[in-house]
Structure formats: structure tokens, C-alpha cells
XYZ file of C-alpha atoms in Angstrom:
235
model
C 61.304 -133.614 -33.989
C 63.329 -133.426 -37.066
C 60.915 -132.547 -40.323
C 59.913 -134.876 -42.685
C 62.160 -134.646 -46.162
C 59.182 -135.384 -48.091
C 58.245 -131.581 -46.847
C 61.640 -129.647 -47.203
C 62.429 -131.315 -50.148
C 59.732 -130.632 -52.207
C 59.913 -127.686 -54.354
C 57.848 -124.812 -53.291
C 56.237 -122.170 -56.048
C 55.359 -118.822 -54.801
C 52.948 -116.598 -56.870
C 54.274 -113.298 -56.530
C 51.125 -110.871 -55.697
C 52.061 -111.255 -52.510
C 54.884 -113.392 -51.058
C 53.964 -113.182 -47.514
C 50.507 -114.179 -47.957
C 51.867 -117.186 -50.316
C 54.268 -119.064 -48.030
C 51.763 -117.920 -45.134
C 49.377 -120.085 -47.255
C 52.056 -122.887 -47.808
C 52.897 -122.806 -44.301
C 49.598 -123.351 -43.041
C 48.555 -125.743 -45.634
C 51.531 -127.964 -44.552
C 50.681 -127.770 -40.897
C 46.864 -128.292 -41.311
C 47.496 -131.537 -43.456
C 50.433 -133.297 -41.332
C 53.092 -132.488 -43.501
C 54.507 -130.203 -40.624
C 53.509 -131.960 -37.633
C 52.972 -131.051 -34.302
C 56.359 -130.576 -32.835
C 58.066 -130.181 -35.781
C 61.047 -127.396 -35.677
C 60.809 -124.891 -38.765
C 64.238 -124.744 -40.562
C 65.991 -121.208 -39.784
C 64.933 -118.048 -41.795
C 67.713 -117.878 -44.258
C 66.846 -121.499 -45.118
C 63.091 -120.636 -45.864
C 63.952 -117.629 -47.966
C 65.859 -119.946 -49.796
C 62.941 -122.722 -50.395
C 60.544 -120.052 -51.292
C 62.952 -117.276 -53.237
C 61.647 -114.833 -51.167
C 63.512 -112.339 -48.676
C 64.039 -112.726 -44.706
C 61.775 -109.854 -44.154
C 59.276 -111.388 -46.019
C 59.699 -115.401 -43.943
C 59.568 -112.931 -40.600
C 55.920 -111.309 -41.548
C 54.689 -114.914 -42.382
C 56.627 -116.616 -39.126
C 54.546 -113.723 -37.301
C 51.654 -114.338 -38.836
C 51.815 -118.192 -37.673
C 52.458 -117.340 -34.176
C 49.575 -114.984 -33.841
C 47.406 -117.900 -35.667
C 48.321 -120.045 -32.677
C 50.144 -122.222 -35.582
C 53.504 -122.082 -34.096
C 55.639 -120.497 -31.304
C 58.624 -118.730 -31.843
C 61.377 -118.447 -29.111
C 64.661 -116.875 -29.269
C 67.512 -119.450 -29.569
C 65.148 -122.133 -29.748
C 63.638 -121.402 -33.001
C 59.923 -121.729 -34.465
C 58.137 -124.959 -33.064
C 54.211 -126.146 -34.960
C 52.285 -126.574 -31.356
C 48.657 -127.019 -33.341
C 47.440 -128.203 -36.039
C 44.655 -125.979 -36.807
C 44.207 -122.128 -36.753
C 42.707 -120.930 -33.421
C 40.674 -117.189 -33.086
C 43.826 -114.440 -33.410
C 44.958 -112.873 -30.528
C 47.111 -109.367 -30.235
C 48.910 -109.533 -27.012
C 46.134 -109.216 -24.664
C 43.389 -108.609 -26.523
C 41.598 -110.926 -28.660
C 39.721 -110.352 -32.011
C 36.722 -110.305 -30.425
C 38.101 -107.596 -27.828
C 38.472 -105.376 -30.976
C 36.015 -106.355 -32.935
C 33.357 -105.164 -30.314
C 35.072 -102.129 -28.703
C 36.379 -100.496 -31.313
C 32.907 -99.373 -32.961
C 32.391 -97.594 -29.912
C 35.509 -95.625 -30.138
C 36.691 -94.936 -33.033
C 33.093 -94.113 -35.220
C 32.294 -91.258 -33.266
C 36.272 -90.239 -32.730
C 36.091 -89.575 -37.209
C 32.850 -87.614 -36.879
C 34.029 -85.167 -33.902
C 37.375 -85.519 -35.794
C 35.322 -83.679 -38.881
C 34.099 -81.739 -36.694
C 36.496 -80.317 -34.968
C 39.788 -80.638 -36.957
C 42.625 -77.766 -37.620
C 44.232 -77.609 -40.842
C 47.218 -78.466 -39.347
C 45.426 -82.066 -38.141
C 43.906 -82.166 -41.612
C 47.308 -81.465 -43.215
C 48.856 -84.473 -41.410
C 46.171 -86.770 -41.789
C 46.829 -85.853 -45.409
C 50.219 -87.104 -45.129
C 49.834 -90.008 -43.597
C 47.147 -90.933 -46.015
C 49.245 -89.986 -49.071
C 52.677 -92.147 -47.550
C 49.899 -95.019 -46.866
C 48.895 -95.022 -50.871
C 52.410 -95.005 -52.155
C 53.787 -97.165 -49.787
C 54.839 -100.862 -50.430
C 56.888 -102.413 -47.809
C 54.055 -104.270 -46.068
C 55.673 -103.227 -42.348
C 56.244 -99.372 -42.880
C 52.544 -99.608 -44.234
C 50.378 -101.443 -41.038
C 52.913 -98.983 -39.192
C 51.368 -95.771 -41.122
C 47.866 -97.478 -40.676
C 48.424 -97.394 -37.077
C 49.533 -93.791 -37.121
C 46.378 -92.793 -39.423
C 44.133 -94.229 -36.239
C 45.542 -92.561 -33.729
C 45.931 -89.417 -35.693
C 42.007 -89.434 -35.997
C 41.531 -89.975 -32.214
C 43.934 -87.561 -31.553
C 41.653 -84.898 -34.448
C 38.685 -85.770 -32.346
C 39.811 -83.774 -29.690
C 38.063 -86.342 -27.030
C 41.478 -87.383 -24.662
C 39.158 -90.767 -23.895
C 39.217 -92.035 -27.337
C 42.928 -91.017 -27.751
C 44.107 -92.271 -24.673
C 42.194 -95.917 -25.851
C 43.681 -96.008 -29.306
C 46.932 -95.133 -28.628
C 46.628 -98.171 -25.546
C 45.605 -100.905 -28.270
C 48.094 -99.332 -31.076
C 50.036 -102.443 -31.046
C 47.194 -104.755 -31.069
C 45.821 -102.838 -34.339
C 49.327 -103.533 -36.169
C 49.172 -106.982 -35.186
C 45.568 -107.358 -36.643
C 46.395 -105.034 -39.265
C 49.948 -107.055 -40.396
C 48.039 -110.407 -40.482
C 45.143 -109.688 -42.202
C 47.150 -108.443 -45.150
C 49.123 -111.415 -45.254
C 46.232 -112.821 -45.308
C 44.662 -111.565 -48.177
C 46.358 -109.902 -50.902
C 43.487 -107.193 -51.339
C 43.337 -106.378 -48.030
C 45.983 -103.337 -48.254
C 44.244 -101.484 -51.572
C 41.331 -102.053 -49.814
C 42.410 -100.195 -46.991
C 43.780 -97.655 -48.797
C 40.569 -96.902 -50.358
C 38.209 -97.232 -46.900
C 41.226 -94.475 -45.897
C 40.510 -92.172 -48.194
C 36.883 -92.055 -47.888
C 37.480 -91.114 -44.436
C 39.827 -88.734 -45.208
C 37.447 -87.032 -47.660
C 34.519 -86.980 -45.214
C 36.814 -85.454 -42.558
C 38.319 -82.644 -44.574
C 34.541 -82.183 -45.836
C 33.536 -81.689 -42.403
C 30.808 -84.203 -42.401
C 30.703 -85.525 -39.153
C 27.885 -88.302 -40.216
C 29.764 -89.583 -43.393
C 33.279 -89.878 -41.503
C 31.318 -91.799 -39.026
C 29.763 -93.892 -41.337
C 33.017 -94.337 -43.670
C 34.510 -95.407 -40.100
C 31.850 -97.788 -39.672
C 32.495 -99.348 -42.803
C 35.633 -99.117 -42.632
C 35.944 -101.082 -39.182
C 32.929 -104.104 -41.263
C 35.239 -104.720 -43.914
C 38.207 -105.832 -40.851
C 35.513 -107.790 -38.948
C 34.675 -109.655 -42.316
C 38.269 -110.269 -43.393
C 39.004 -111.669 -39.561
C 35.564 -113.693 -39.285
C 36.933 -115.295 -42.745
C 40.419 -115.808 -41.251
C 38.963 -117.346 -38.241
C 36.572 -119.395 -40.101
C 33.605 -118.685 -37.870
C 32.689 -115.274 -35.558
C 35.608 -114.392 -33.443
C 35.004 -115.983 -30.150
């Protein structure tokens, strides 16, 4: 289905916070009211940067964030096609938000506090760094990529081989979350940051009950920013 010219040739503005979550937002808006219809093709990447005056990279993380949306599907050759109208609950691969959402309490809560608990300075030291490269950091890929690594680098502190052996299995699934919701929601990231270091602080204090608890709500500010992307509970 070729697009409607009313769409592609309308000027697009793009506040520049944070480009990915503003053409996300355009894109989305477009779909939900009919101006990209169901089985309408997406024009190619360079094409998009070009509307929007934004880089490839930056098209890519929104494109993504479509697909995982249930938005739009994305095959090689073929292009990016709009298959529904309306955002559906997120999934990451094979897990859905609500896989996450409920399991990951369970693990990775008590994997800070025996992380305070039982850290080296050597675990401390790279928690540390990842932390630090997280804060400074402002490509919004290298980032969920370091917020993946911080995760596992707690399970792995926690000395427990269950919780590291789940973490590092649903890695992938906690960029995907991770890369959306920042899209998203321009706070998201600083917010992050922040919820980081308190768990940071608690686990180089030693405190196993604050790094659980900084985990904790850590892990209720997510479920609130993908409850609000969903619209409703994750299903």
C-alpha cells in the first residue's frame, strides 16, 4: 500500500530532548489516527532521517521501538510494514512484560542484598565502573547496553549461580525493555541513573536491606513506566 502524501508530505518538527522518543511519538500518533494505515510500507531509513533531521541510528531505535509495540514489522528486504493500529502489551523475544514484571522481584531484590553482602572490592570496583560509564554516557544504545551489564554484574556480586544464571538468560529481554522505555520517556534514563546509584551506594555500604529495597524500587519505577506505556497492567 503506497502511503498517503498528505502524511510524507507534511512537515515534521522534532523537539530535541530526545529525538527517538519524538518521532517514536510521531510515528505512533500517525498510526493510531489512520494517517499510516494498516498496511502501509514505511519509507526507507535514510528517507525518515531526512523528514525528521535526525540520524539513522536514531530512525533504527524508534523503528525498534515500533516493532516491539506490535506497531509494525520489520523484515529484511521487505522493509517496515504498520500491521496494527493500536499499541499491544510489549514483548522481548519470548518473554512478555508481564514475564518480567513478576519474576524479576524474585531474583534480582535479594541478588543486591547478598550482593552487599558478599561483594569483593574487585566486584565493587567494577560495579563502580559500570555505574560511572552509565552516568556519563549519552548514546542511548551503549547506555541500555551498560544497564544490562550493571544487572548482571549484581547477580554475578551475589555470589548465588541461580540468580546469575537467570539474569544473564533474560539479558536481552532487559535491553529490549530497557531501550523502549527510554524512548519512551525522556526521563526515563536520569532516572535510572539515579535508582543506579542508590544501589550502588547501599552495596558498597554493605547494607544488604537498603540494596534490596533500592532494588525494589528500582524494579517499581520500570513496572510504572511499562504499565503507562501499555496503558493498563501488563497482561
Amino acid at each position: 500500500m503506497n502511503l498517503p502524501y498528505s502524511w510524507t508530505d507534511r512537515p515534521a518538527t522534532i523537539v530535541r530532548r530526545n529525538a527517538t522518543e519524538a518521532v517514536l511519538e510521531d510515528l505512533c500518533t500517525a498510526i493510531e489516527a489512520g494517517d499510516l494505515p494498516i498496511g502501509a510500507k514505511l519509507p526507507p531509513e535514510a528517507a525518515l532521517a531526512e523528514r525528521y533531521g535526525v540520524s539513522r541510528s536514531v530512525i533504527r531505535e524508534a523503528l525498534r521501538s515500533c516493532q516491539t509495540l506490535g506497531l509494525t514489522s520489520t523484515k529484511t528486504g521487505s522493509g517496515t510494514v504498520v500491521v496494527a493500529s493500536h499499541a499491544a502489551s510489549p514483548r522481548y523475544g519470548k518473554f512478555s512484560a508481564r514475564d518480567l514484571i513478576e519474576a524479576r522481584p524474585y531474583i534480582e531484590v535479594p541478588a543486591a542484598g547478598w550482593a552487599a553482602r558478599r561483594r569483593t572490592d574487585a566486584q565493587l570496583a567494577n560495579l563502580t565502573r559500570i555505574n560511572d560509564a552509565m552516568q556519563a554516557e549519552t548514546d542511548p544504545a551503549l547506555w541500555v547496553q551498560l544497564d544490562t551489564e550493571f544487572h548482571l554484574a549484581i547477580a554475578q556480586t551475589s555470589g548465588n549461580e541461580v540468580f546469575t544464571t537467570v539474569v544473564a538468560a533474560i539479558r536481552d529481554a532487559l535491553g529490549q525493555q530497557s531501550r523502549i522505555l527510554n524512548a519512551a520517556f525522556a526521563e526515563r534514563r536520569s532516572a535510572s541513573n539515579a535508582e543506579h546509584g542508590r544501589i550502588l551506594q547501599a552495596i558498597a555500604a554493605g547494607d544488604y536491606a537498603d540494596a534490596s529495597e533500592c532494588m525494589r524500587r528500582h524494579l517499581d519505577k520500570v513496572e510504572q513506566a511499562v504499565t503507562e506505556l501499555a496503558g493498563d497492567t501488563p497482561a
